[in-house]
PDB file of C-alpha atoms and ligand atoms in Angstrom:
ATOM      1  CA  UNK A   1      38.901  83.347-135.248  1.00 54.00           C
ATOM      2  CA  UNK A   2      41.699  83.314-137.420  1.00 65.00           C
ATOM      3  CA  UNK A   3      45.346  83.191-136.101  1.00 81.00           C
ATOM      4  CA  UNK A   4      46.975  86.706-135.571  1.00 92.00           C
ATOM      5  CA  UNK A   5      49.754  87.411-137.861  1.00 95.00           C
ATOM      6  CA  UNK A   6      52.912  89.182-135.347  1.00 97.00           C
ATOM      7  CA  UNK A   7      54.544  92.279-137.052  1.00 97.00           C
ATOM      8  CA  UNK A   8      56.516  95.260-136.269  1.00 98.00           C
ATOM      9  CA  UNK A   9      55.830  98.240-137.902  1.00 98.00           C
ATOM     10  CA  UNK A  10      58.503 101.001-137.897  1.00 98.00           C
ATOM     11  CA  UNK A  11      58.506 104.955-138.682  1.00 98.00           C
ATOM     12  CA  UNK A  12      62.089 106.725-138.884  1.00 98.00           C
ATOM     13  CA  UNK A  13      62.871 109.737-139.070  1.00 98.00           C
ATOM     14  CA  UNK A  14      59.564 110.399-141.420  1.00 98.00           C
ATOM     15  CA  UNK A  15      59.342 113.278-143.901  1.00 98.00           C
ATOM     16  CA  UNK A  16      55.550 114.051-145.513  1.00 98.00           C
ATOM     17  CA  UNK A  17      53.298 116.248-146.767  1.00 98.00           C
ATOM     18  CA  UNK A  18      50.751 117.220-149.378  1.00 98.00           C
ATOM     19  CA  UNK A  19      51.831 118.381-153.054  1.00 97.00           C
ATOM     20  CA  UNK A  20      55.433 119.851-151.976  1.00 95.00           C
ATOM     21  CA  UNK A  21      54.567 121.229-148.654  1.00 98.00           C
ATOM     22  CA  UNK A  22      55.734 119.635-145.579  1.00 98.00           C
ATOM     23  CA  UNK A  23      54.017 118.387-143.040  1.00 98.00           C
ATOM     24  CA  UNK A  24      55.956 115.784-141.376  1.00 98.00           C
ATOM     25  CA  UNK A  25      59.555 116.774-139.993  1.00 98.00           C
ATOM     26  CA  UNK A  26      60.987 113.623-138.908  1.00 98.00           C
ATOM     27  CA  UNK A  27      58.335 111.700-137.355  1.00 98.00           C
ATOM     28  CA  UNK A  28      60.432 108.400-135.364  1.00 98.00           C
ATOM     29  CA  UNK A  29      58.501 105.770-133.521  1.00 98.00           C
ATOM     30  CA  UNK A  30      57.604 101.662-133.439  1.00 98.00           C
ATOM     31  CA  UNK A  31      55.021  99.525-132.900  1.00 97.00           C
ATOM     32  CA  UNK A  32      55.004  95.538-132.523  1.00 97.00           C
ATOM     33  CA  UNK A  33      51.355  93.601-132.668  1.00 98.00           C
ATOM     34  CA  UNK A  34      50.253  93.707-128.850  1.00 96.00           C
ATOM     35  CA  UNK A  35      51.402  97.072-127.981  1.00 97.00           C
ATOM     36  CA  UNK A  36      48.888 100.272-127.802  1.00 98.00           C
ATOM     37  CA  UNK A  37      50.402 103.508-129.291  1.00 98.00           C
ATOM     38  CA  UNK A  38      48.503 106.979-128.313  1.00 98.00           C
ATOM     39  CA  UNK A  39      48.706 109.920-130.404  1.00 98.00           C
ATOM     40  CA  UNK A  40      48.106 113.227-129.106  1.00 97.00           C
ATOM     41  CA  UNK A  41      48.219 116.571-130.330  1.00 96.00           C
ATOM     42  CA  UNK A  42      46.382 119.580-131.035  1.00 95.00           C
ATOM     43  CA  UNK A  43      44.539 120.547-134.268  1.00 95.00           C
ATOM     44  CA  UNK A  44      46.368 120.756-137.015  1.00 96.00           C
ATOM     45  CA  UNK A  45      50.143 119.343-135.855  1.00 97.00           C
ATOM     46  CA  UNK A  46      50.075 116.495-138.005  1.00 98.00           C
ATOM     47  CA  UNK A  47      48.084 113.079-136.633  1.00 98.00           C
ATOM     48  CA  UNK A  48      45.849 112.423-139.600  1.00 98.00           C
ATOM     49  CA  UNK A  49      48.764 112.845-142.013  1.00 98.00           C
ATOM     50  CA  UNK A  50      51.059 110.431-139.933  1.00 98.00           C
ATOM     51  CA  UNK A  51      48.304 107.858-139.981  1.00 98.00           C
ATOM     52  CA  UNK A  52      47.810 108.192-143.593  1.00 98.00           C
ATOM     53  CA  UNK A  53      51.358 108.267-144.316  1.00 98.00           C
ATOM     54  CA  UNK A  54      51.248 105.050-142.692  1.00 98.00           C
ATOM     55  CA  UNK A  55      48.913 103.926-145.307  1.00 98.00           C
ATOM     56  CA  UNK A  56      50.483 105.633-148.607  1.00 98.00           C
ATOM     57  CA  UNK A  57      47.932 108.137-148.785  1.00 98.00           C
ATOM     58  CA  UNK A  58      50.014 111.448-148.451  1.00 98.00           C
ATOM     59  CA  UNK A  59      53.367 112.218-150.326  1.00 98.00           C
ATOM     60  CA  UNK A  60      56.240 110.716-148.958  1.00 98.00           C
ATOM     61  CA  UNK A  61      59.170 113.205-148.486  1.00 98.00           C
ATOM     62  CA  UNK A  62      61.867 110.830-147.118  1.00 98.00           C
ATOM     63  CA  UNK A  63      62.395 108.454-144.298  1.00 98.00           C
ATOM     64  CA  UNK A  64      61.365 105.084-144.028  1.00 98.00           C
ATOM     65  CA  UNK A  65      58.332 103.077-142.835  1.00 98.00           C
ATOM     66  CA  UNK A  66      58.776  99.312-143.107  1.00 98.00           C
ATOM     67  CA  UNK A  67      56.993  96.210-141.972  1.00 98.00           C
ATOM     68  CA  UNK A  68      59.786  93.566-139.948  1.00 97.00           C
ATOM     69  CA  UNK A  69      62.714  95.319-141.401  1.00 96.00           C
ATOM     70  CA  UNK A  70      61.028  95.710-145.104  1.00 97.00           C
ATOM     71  CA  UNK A  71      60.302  99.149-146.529  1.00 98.00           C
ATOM     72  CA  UNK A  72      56.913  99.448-147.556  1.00 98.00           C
ATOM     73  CA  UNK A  73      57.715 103.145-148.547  1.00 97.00           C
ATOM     74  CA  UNK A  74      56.863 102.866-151.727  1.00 96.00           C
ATOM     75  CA  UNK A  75      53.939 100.485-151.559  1.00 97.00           C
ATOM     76  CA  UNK A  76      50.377 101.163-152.664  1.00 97.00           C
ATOM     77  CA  UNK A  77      47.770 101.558-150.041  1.00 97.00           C
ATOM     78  CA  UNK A  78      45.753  98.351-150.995  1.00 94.00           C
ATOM     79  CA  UNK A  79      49.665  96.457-150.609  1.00 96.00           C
ATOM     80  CA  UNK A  80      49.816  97.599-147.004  1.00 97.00           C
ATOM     81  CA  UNK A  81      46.377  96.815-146.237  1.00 95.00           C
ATOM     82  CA  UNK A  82      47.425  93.620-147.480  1.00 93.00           C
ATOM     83  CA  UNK A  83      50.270  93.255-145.448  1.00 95.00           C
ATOM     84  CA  UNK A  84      48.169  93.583-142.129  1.00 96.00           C
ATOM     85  CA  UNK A  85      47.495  97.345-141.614  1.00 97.00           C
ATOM     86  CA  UNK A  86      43.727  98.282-140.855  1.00 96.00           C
ATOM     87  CA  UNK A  87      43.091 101.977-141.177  1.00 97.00           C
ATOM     88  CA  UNK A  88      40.071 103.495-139.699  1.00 96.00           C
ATOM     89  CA  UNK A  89      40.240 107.218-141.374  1.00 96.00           C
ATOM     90  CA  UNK A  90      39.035 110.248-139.601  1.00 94.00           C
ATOM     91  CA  UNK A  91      36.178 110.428-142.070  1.00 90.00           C
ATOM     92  CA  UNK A  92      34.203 107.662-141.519  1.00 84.00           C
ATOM     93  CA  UNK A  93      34.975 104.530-144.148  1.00 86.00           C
ATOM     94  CA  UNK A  94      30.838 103.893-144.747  1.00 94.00           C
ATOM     95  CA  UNK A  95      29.348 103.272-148.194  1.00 96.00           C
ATOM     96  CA  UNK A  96      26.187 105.303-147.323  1.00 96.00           C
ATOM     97  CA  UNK A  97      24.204 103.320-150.620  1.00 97.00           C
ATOM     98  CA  UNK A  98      25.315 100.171-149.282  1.00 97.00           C
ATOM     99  CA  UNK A  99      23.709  98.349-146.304  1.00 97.00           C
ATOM    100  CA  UNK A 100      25.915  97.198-143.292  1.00 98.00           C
ATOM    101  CA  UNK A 101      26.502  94.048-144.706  1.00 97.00           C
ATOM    102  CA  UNK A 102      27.086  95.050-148.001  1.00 97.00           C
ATOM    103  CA  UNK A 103      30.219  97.366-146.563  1.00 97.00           C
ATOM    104  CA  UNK A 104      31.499  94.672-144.591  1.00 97.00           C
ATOM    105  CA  UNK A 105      31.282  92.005-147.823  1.00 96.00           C
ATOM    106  CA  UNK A 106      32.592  94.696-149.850  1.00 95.00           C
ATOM    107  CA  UNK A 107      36.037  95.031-147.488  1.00 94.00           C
ATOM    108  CA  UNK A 108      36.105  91.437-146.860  1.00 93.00           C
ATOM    109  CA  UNK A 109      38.717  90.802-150.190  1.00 87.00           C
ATOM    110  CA  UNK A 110      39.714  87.142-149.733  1.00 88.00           C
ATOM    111  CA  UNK A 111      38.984  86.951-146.311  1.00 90.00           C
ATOM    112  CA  UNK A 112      36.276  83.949-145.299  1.00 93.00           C
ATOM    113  CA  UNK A 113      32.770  85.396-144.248  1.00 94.00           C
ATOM    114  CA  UNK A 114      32.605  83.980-140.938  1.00 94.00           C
ATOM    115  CA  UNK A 115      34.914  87.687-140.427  1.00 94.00           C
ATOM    116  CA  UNK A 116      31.435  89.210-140.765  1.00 96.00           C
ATOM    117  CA  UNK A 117      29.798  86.862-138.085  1.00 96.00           C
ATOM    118  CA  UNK A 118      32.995  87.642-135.958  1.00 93.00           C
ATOM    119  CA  UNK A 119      32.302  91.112-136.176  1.00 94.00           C
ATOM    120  CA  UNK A 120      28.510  90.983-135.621  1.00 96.00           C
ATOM    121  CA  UNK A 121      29.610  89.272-132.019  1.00 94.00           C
ATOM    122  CA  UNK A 122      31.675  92.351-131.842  1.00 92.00           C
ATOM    123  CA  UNK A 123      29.346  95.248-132.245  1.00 94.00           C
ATOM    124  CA  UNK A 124      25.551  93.049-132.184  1.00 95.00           C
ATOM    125  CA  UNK A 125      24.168  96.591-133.000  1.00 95.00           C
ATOM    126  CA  UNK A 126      25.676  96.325-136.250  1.00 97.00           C
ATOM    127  CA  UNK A 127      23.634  92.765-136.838  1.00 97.00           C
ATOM    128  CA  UNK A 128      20.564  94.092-135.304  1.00 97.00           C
ATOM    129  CA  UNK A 129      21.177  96.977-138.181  1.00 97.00           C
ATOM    130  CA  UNK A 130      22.461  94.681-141.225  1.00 96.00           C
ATOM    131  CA  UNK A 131      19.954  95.493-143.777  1.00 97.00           C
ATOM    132  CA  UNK A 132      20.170  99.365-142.744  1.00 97.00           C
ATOM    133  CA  UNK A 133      21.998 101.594-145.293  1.00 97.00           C
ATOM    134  CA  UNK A 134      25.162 103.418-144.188  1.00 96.00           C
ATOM    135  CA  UNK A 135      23.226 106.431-144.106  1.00 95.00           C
ATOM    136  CA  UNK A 136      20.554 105.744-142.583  1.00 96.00           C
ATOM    137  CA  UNK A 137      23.069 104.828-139.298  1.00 95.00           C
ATOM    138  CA  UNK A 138      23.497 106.503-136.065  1.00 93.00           C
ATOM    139  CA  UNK A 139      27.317 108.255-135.773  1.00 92.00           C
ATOM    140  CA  UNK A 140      28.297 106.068-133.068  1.00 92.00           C
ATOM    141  CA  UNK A 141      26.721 102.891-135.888  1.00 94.00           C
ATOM    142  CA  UNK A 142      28.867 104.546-138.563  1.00 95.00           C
ATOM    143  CA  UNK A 143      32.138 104.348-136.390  1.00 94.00           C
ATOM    144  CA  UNK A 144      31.428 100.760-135.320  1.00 94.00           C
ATOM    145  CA  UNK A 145      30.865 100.069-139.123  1.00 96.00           C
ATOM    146  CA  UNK A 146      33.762 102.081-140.211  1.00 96.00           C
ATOM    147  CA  UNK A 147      36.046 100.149-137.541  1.00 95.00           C
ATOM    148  CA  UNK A 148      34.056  96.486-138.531  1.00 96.00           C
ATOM    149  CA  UNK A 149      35.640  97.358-142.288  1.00 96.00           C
ATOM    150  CA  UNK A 150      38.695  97.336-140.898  1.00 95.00           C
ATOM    151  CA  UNK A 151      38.563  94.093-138.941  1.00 95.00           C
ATOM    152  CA  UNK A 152      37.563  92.520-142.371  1.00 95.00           C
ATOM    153  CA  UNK A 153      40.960  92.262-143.414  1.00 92.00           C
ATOM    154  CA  UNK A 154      42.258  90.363-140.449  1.00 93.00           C
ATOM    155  CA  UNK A 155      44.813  93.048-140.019  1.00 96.00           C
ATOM    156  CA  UNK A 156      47.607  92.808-137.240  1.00 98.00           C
ATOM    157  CA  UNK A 157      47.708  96.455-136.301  1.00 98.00           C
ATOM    158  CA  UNK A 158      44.422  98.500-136.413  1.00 98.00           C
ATOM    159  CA  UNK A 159      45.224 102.380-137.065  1.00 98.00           C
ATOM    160  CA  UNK A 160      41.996 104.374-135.714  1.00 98.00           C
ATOM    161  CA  UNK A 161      41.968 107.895-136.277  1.00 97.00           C
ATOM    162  CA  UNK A 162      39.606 109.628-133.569  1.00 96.00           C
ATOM    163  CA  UNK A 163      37.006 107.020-133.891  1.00 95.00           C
ATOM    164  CA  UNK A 164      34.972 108.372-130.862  1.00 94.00           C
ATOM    165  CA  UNK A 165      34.748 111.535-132.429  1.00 93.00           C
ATOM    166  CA  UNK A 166      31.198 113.398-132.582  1.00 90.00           C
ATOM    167  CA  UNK A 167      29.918 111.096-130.559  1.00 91.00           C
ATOM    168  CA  UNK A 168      28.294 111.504-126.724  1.00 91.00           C
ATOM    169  CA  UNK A 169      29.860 111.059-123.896  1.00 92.00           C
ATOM    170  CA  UNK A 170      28.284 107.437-123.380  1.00 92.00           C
ATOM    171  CA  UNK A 171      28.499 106.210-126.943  1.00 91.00           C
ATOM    172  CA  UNK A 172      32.131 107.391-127.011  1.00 93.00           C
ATOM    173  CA  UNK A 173      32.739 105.311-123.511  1.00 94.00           C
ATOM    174  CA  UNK A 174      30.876 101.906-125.019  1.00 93.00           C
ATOM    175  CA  UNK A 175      32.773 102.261-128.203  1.00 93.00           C
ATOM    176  CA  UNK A 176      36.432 102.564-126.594  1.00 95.00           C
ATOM    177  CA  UNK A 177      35.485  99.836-124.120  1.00 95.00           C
ATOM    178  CA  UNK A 178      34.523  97.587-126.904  1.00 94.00           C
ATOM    179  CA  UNK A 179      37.749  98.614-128.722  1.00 95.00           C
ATOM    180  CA  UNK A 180      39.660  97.724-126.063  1.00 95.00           C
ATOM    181  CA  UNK A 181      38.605  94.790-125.766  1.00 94.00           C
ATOM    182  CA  UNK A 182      38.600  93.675-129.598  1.00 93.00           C
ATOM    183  CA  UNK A 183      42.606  95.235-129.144  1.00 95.00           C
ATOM    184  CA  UNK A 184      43.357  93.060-125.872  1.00 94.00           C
ATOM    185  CA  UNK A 185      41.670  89.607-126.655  1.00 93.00           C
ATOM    186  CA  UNK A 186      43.000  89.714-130.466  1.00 93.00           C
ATOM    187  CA  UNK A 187      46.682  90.721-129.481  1.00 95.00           C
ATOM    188  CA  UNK A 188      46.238  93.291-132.655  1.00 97.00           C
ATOM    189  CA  UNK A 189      48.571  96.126-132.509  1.00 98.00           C
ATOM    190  CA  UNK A 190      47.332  99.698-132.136  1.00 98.00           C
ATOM    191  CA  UNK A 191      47.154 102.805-132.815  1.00 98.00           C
ATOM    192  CA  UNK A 192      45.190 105.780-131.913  1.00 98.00           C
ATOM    193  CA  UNK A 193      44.597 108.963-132.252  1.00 98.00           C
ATOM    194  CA  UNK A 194      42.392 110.597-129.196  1.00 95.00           C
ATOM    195  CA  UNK A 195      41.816 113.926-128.225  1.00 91.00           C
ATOM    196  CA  UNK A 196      40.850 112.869-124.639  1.00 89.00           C
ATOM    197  CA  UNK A 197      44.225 112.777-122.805  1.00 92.00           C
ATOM    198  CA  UNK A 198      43.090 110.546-120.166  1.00 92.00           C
ATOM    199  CA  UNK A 199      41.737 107.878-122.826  1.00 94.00           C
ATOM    200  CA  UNK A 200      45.123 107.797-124.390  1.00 95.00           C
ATOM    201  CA  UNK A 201      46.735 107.018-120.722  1.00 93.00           C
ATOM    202  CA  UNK A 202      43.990 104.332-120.057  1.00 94.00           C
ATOM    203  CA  UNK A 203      44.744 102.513-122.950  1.00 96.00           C
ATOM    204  CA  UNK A 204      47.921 103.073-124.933  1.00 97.00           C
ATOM    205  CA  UNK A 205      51.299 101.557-123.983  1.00 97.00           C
ATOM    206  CA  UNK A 206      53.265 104.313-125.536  1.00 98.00           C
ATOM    207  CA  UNK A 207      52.331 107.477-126.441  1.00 97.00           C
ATOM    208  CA  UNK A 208      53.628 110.320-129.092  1.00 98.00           C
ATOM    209  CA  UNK A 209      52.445 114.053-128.489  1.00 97.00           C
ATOM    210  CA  UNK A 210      53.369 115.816-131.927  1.00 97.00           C
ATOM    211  CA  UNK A 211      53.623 119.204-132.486  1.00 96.00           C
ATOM    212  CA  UNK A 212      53.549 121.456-135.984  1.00 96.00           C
ATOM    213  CA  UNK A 213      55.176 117.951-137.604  1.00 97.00           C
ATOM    214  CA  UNK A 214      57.420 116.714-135.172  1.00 97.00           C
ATOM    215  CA  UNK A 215      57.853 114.013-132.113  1.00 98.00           C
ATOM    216  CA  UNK A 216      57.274 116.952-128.785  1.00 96.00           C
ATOM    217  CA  UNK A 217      57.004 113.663-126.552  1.00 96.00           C
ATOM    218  CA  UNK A 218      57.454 109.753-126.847  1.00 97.00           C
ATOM    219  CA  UNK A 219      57.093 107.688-123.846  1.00 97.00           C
ATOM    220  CA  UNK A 220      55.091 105.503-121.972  1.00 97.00           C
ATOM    221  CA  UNK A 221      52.035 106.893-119.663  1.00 95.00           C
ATOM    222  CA  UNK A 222      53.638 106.924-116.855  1.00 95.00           C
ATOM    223  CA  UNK A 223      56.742 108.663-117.888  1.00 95.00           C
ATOM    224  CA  UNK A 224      54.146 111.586-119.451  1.00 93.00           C
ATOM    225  CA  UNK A 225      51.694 111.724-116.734  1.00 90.00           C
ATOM    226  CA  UNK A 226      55.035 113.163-114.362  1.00 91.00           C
ATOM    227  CA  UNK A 227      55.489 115.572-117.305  1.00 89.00           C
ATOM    228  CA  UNK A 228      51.953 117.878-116.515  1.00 87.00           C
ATOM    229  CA  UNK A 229      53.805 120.896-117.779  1.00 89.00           C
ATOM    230  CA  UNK A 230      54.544 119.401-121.469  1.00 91.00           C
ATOM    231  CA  UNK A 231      50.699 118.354-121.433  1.00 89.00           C
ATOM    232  CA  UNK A 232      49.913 121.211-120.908  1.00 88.00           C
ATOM    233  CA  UNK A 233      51.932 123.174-123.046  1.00 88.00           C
ATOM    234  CA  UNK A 234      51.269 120.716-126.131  1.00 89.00           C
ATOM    235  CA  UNK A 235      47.758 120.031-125.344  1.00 88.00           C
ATOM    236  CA  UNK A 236      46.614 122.490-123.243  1.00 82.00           C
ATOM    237  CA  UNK A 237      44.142 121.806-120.736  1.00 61.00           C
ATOM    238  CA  UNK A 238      41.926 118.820-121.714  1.00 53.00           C
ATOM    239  CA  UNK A 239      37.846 118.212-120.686  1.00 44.00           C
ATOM    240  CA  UNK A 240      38.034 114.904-118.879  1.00 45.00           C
ATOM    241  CA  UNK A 241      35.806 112.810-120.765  1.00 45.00           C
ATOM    242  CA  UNK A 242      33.090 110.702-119.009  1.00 37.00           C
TER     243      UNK A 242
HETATM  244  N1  ADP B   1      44.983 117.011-148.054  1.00 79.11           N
HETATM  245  C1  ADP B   1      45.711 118.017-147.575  1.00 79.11           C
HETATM  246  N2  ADP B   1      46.315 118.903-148.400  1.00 79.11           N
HETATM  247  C2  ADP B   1      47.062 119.910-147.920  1.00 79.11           C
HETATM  248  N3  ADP B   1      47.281 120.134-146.597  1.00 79.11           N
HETATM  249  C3  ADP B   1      46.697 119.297-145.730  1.00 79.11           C
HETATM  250  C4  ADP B   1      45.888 118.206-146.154  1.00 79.11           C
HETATM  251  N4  ADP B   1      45.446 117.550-145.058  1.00 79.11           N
HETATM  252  C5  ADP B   1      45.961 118.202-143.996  1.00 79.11           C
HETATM  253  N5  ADP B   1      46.715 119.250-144.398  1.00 79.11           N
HETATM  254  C6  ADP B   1      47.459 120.163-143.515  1.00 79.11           C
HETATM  255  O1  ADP B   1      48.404 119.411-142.787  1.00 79.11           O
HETATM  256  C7  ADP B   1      48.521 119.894-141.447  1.00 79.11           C
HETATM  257  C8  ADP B   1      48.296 118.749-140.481  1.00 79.11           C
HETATM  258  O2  ADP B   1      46.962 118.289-140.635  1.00 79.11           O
HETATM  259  P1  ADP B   1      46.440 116.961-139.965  1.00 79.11           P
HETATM  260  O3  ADP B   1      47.452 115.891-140.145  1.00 79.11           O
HETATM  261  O4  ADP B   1      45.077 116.707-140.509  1.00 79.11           O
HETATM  262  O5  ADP B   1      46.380 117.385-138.431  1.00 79.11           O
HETATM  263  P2  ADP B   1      45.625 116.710-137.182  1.00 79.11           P
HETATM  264  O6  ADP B   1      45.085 115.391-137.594  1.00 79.11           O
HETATM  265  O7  ADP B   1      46.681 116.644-136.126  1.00 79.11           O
HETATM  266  O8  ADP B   1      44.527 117.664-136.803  1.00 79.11           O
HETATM  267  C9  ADP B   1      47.519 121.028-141.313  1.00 79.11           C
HETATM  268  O9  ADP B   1      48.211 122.241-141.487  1.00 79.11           O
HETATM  269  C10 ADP B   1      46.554 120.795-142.465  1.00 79.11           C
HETATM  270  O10 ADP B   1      46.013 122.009-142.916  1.00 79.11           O
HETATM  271 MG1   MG B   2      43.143 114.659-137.677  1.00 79.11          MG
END
């Protein structure tokens, strides 16, 4: 396995949005390599475009994301990849003409091969399915594919947006143990977005609830689990997942 690269990645006071509209109020929080951030929230308030403002992919309004003190602000997506940021977007990051292998050679950039083999010990469902075609995979066989793209780059925090989405009870259960332990033996950073509150408190360090754009909560599990009325006001009452 190849040596983990440390890195703190930091979000201040974060304005964003789409073609003049904002989004993002002032979204504040950090993240070193070895820490687990949760992000909660409901539909609509903002996850998927702090994630992806994370990654370039939205317009930037103001504020400052940086790397160990650097900006990467004005960066291009494929520059912060670069850097050490995986991204696993919300819609799943499968070629469907490709076959498993093919997407993971074709994310591998100048990364050695044996990353493939490393994730094949990872998910051995996506060996057992190499020669299969993207589309011709189970949901639960996309996500693992969608997340094995993103080990390719031997990045030092993984961003996963909803990865257990769509999927049963089970398959989402096996998939988030098997993150967590790809997270906790690699020392990779994290973060996640998760609609299952208790999920988030099983696995994250810290966690962020936002709300129409902006930080409603930011603290660790503990400190939120004595706060049942904010859950319940920003989340409302969640199905406990199996
Ligand atoms: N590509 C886009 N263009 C314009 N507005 C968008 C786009 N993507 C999301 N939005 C809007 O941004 C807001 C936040 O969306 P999103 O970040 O996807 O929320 P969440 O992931 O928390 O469900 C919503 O009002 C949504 O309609
Ligand atoms: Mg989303």
């Amino acid at each position: 396995m190849t040596e983990l690269k440390q890195m703190t990645l930091t979000v201040d006071d974060l304005l964003a949005g789409y073609d003049g509209t904002r989004i993002l109020e002032g979204v504040s929080f950090s993240l070193k390599t070895g820490e687990r951030l949760g992000v909660l929230g409901r539909n609509g308030m903002g996850k998927t475009t702090t994630l992806a403002s994370i990654m370039g992919l939205t317009e930037f309004q103001g504020g400052n994301i940086a790397v160990d003190g650097q900006s990467i602000s004005a960066m291009s997506t494929f520059q912060r990849a670069r850097l050490g940021l995986g991204y696993v977007p919300q819609t799943r990051d499968v070629f469907p003409s490709l076959t498993v292998e093919e997407n993971l050679l074709s994310a591998l950039g100048k990364q050695p091969e044996s990353r493939i083999e490393h994730a094949y010990q990872l998910f051995p469902r996506l060996k057992e399915r190499k020669q299969n075609y993207g589309n011709q995979l189970s949901g639960g066989e996309q996500q693992m594919l969608s997340v094995a793209r993103a080990l390719m780059g031997n990045p030092s925090i993984l961003i996963l947006d909803e990865p257990l989405e769509g999927l049963s009870p089970l398959l989402a259960e096996q998939l988030m143990t098997d993150i967590e332990h790809l997270v906790e033996t690699s020392g990779m950073g994290c973060i996640l977005v998760e609609q299952h509150v208790d999920v988030v408190l099983r696995f994250a360090t810290r966690v962020i609830i936002l709300e129409r754009g902006k930080v409603a909560f930011y603290g660790t599990p503990a400190e939120l689990e004595q706060q049942p009325k904010l859950l319940e006001e920003t989340i409302g009452l969640q199905k406990i997942s199996a």
